Coordinates of C-alpha atoms and ligand atoms in Angstrom, one line a residue:
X176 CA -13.7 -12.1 -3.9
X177 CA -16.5 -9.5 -4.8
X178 CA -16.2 -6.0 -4.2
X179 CA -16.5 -2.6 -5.9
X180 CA -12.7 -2.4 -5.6
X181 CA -10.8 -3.5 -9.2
X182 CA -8.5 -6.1 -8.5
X183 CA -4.8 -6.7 -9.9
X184 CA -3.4 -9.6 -11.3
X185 CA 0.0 -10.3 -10.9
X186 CA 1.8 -13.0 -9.7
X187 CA -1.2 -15.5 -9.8
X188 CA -2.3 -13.0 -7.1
X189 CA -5.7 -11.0 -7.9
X190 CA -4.5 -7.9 -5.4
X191 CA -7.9 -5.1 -4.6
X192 CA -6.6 -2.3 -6.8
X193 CA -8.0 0.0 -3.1
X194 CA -6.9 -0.6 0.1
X195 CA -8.0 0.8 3.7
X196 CA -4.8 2.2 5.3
X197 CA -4.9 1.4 9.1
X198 CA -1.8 3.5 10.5
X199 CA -2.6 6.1 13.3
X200 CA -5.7 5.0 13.9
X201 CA -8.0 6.2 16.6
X202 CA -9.5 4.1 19.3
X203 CA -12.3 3.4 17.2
X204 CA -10.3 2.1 14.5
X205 CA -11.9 -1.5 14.8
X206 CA -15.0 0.1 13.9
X207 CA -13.6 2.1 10.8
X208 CA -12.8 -0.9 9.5
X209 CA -15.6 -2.6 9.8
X210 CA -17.5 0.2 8.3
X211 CA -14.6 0.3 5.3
X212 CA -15.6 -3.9 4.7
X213 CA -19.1 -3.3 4.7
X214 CA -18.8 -0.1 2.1
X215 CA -16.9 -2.4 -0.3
X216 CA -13.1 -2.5 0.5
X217 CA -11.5 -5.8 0.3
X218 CA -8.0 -5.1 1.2
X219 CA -7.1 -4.1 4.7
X220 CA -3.9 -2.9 5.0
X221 CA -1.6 -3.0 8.0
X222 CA 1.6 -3.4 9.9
X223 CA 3.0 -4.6 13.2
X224 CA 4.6 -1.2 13.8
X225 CA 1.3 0.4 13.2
X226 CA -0.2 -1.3 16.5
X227 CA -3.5 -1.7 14.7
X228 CA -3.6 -5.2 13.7
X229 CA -5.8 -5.8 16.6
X230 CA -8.3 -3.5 15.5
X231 CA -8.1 -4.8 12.4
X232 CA -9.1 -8.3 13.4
X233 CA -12.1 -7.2 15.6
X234 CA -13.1 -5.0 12.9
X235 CA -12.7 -7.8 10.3
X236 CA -15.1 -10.2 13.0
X237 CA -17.2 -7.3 13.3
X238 CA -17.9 -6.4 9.6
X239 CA -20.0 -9.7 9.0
X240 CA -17.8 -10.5 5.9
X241 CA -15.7 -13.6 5.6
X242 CA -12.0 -13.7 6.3
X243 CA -11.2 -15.5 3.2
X244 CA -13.4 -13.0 0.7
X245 CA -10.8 -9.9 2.4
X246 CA -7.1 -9.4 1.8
X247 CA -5.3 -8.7 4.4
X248 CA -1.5 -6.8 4.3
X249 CA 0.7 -6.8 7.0
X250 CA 4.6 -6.2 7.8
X251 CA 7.8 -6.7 9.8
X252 CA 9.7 -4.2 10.8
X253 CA 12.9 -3.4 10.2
X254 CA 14.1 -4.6 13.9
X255 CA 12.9 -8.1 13.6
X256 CA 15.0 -8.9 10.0
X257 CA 16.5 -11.4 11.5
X258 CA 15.3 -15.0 10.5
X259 CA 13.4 -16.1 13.7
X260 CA 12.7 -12.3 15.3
X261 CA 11.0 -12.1 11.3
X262 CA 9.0 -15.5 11.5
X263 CA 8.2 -14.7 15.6
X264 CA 7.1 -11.0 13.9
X265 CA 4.9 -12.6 11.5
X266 CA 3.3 -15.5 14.0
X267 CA 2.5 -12.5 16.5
X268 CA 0.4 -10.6 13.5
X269 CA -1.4 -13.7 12.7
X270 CA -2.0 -13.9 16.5
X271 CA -3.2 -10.0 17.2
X272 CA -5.5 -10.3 14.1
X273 CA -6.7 -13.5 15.1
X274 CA -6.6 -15.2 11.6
X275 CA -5.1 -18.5 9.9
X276 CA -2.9 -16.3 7.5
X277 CA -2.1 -12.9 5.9
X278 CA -2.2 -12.6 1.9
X279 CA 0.2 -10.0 2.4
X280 CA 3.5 -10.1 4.2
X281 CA 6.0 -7.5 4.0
X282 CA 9.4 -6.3 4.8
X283 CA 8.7 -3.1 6.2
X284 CA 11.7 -1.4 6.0
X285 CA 14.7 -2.6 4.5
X286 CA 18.1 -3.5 7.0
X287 CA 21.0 -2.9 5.5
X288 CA 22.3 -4.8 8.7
X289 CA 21.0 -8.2 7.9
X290 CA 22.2 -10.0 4.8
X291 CA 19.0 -9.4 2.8
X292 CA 19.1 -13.3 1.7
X293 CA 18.4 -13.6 5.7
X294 CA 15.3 -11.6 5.9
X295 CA 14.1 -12.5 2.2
X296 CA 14.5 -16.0 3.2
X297 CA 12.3 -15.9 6.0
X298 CA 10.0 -14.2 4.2
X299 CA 9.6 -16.9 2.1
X300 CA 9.6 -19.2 4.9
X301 CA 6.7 -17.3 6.2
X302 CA 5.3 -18.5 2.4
X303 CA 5.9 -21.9 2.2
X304 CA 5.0 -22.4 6.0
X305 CA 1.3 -20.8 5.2
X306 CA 1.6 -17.5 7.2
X307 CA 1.3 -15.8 4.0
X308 CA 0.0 -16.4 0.5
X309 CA 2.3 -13.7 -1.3
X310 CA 5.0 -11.8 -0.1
X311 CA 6.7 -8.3 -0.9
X312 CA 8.6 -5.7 0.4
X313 CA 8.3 -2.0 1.4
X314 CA 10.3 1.4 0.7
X315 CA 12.9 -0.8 -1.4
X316 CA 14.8 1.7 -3.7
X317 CA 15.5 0.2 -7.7
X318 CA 18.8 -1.2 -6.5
X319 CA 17.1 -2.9 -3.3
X320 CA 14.5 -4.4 -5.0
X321 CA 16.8 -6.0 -7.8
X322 CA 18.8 -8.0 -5.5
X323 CA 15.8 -8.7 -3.3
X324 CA 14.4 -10.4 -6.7
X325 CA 17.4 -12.4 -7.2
X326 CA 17.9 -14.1 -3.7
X327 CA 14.5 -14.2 -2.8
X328 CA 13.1 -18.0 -3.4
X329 CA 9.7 -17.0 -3.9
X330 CA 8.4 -14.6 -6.4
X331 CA 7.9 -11.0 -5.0
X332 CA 4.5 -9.7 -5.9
X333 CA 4.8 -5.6 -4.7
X334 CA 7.1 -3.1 -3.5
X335 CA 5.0 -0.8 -0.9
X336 CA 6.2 2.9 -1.4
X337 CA 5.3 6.5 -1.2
X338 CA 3.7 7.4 -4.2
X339 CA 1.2 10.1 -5.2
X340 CA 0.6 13.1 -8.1
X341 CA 3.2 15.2 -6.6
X342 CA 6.0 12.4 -6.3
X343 CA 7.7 10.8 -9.3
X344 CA 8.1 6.9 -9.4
X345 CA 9.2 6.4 -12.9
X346 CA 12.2 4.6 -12.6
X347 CA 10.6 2.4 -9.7
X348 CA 7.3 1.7 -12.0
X349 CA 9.6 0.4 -14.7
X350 CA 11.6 -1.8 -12.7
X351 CA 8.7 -3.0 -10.9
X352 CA 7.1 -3.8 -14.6
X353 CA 10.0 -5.9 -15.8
X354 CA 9.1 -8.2 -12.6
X355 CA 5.6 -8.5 -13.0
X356 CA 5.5 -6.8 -9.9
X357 CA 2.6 -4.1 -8.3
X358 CA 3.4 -0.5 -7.1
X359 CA 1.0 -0.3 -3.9
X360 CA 1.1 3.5 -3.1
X361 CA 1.2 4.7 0.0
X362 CA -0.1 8.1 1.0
X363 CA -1.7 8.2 -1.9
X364 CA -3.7 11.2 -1.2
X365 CA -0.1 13.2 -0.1
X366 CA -2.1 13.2 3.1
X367 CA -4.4 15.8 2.3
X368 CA -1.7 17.5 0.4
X369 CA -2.7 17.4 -3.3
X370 CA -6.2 18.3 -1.8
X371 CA -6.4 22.1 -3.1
X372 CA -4.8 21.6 -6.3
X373 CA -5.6 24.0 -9.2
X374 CA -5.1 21.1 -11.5
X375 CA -6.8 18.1 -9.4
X376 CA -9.4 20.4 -8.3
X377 CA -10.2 21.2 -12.2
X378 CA -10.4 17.7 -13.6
X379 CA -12.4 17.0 -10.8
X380 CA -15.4 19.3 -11.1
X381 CA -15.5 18.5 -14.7
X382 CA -15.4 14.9 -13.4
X383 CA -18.0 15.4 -10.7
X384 CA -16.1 13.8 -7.9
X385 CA -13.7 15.0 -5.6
X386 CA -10.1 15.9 -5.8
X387 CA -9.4 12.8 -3.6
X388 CA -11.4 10.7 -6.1
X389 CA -9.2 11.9 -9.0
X390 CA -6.1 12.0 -7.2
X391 CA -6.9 8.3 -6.9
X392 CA -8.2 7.6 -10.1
X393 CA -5.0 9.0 -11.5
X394 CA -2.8 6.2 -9.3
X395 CA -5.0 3.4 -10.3
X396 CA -5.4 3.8 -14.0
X397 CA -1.9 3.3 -14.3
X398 CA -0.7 -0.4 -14.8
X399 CA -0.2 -2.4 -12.4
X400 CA -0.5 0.2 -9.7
X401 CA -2.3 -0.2 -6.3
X402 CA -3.5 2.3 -3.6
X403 CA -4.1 2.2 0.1
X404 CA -5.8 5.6 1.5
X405 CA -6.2 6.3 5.3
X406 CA -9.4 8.0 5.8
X407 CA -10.7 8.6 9.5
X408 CA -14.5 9.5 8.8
X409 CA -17.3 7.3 6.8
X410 CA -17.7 9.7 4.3
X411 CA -14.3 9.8 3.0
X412 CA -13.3 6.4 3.7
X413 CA -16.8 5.4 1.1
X414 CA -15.4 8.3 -1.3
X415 CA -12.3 6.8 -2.0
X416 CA -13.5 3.8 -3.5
X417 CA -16.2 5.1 -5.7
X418 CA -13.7 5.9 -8.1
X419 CA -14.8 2.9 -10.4
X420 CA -17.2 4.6 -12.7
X421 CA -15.1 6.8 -14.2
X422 CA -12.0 7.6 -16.3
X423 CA -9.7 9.8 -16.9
X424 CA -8.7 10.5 -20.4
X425 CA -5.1 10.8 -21.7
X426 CA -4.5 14.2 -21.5
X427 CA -5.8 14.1 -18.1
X428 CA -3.5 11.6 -17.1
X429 CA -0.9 13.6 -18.5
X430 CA -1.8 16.3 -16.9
X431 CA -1.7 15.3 -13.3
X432 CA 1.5 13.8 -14.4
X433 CA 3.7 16.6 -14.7
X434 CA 2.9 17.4 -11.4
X435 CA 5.5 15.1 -10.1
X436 CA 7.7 18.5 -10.1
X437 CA 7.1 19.0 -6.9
X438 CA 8.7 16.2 -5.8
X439 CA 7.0 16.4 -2.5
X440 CA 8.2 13.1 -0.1
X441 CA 6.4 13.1 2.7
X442 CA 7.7 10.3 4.9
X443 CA 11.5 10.6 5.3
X444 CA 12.5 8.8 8.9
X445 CA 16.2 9.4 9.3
X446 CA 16.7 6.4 11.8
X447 CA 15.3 3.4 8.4
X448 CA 15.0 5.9 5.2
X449 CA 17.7 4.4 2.5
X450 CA 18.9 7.1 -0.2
X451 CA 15.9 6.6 -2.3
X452 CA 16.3 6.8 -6.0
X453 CA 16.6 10.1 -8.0
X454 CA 14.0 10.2 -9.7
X455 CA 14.1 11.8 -13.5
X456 CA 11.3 14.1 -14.4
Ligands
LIG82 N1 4.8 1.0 4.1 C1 5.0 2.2 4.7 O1 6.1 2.5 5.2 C2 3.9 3.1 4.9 C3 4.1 4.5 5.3 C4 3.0 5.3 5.4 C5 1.7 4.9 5.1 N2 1.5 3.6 4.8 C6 0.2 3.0 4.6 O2 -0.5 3.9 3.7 C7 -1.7 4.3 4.4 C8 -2.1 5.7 3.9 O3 -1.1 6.6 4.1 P1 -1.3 7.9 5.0 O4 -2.4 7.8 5.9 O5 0.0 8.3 5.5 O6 -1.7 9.1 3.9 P2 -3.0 9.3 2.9 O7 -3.8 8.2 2.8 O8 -2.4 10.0 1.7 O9 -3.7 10.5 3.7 C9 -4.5 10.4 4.8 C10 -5.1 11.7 5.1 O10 -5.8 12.2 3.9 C11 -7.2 12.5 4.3 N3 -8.1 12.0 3.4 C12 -8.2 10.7 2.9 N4 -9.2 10.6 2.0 C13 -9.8 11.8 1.9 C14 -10.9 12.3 1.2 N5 -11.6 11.6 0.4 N6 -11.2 13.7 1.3 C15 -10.4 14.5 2.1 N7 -9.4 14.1 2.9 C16 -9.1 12.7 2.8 C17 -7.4 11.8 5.6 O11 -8.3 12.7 6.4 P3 -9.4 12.0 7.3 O12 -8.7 11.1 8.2 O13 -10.0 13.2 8.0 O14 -10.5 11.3 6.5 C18 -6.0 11.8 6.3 O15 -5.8 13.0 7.0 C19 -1.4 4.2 5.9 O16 -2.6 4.2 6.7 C20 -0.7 2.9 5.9 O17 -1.6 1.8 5.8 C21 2.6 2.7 4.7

């Protein structure tokens, strides 16, 4: 797999450290992510709730890369975390995207009304059938996540969650290190919210990129931490993976760090949200 984008190694799973996000996409979507493939992104990241996966496929067939150099996420939603509604799920993704297999499958959401071992189980049914090459799981809390390890057959490579300068995942980073396991961060940007800040804003003139850049940089200089921005035009979407050539030094990174006391959460549905983890500061 080449690509400007780092990659992550965990699992036996070499995971682009940058992801395209795919959720709310316009109707030209298919066409964003072709134009996301051809500026370097390797990892496509999507979900059956999104609606996109179909753009995602034509985009894939569109971008003149092949499907095995790209990694491609997807998930089930919390509705179908029963055994077959979860493998029927995953079949119809495959189908909508028009491709062999995902690297990616997740659990969406967790269900506190199906046994987890149910829905883990499929999961790694999905696995060892060849629907997916690794599996994981999305907006797990600590407690979640430890007994998805423990009756999950197959190993779990990430844990897809909210996480950006403004949002502490401590506790979540260290549990997810004890299992060899990747924080992907979603809204990584805070959706535009981090954008104007003083701090952000300061590192990154003496940087020369952008606030978006270093807000980036900042997640994926940390171990064993992945991103996947949204970006709806070119330039933005070819911004937030030139973030490569540079570093940021410690005190930098310590920096942006203690901006976590803002403790800004930003997706928070009542209807699937569990009681996420208290995070210290
Ligand atoms: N697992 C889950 O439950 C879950 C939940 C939410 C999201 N996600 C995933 O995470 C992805 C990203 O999350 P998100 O879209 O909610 O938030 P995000 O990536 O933090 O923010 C996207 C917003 O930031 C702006 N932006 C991005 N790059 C920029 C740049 N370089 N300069 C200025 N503005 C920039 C975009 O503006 P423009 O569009 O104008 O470029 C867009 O409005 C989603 O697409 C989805 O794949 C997963």
């Amino acid at each position: 797999m080449t690509s400007k984008a780092f990659t992550i190694s965990a699992h036996g799973a070499q995971m682009p450290a940058i992801g395209f996000g795919t959720m709310d996409f316009p109707s030209r979507g298919a066409e964003l992510v072709a134009h996301a493939i051809q500026s370097g992104y390797r990892l496509i990241d999507t979900a059956r709730k999104y609606g996109t996966e179909e753009q995602v496929g034509e985009g894939i067939r569109a971008s003149g890369i092949a499907r095995e150099d790209l990694w491609i996420t997807t998930k089930v939603t919390e509705l179908n975390a029963r055994e077959l509604d979860f493998l029927i799920s995953a079949e119809t993704s495959l189908k909508a995207m028009g491709v062999g297999y995902v690297d990616l499958l997740l659990v969406h959401w967790p269900q506190p009304g199906v046994p987890f071992a149910e829905t883990l189980g499929a999961l790694a049914r999905a696995k060892r059938g060849g629907i997916a090459r690794h599996i994981g799981v999305s907006n797990f809390t600590i407690a979640m996540l430890e007994q998805a390890v423990k009756v999950c057959p197959e190993p779990l490579l990430t844990n897809q969650v909210e996480y950006h300068a403004y949002l502490p995942q401590t506790a979540m980073l260290a549990a997810l290190k004890r299992h060899g396991m990747i924080l992907t961060a979603y809204c990584p940007v805070a959706r535009g919210q981090l954008l104007d800040d003083p701090v952000i804003t300061e590192i990154a003139k003496i940087r020369g990129k952008t606030t978006a850049q270093v807000a980036l940089r900042w997640l994926v200089q940390q171990p064993l931490v992945a991103a996947v921005p949204r970006a709806l035009s070119e330039a933005h979407i070819d911004q937030n993976l030139d973030i490569f050539d540079f570093a940021l030094d410690e005190a930098e990174m310590a920096l942006i760090a203690t901006l976590r006391a803002k403790q800004l959460r930003l997706v928070n549905p009542p209807e699937r949200a569990p009681a996420w983890d208290l995070e210290t500061l």
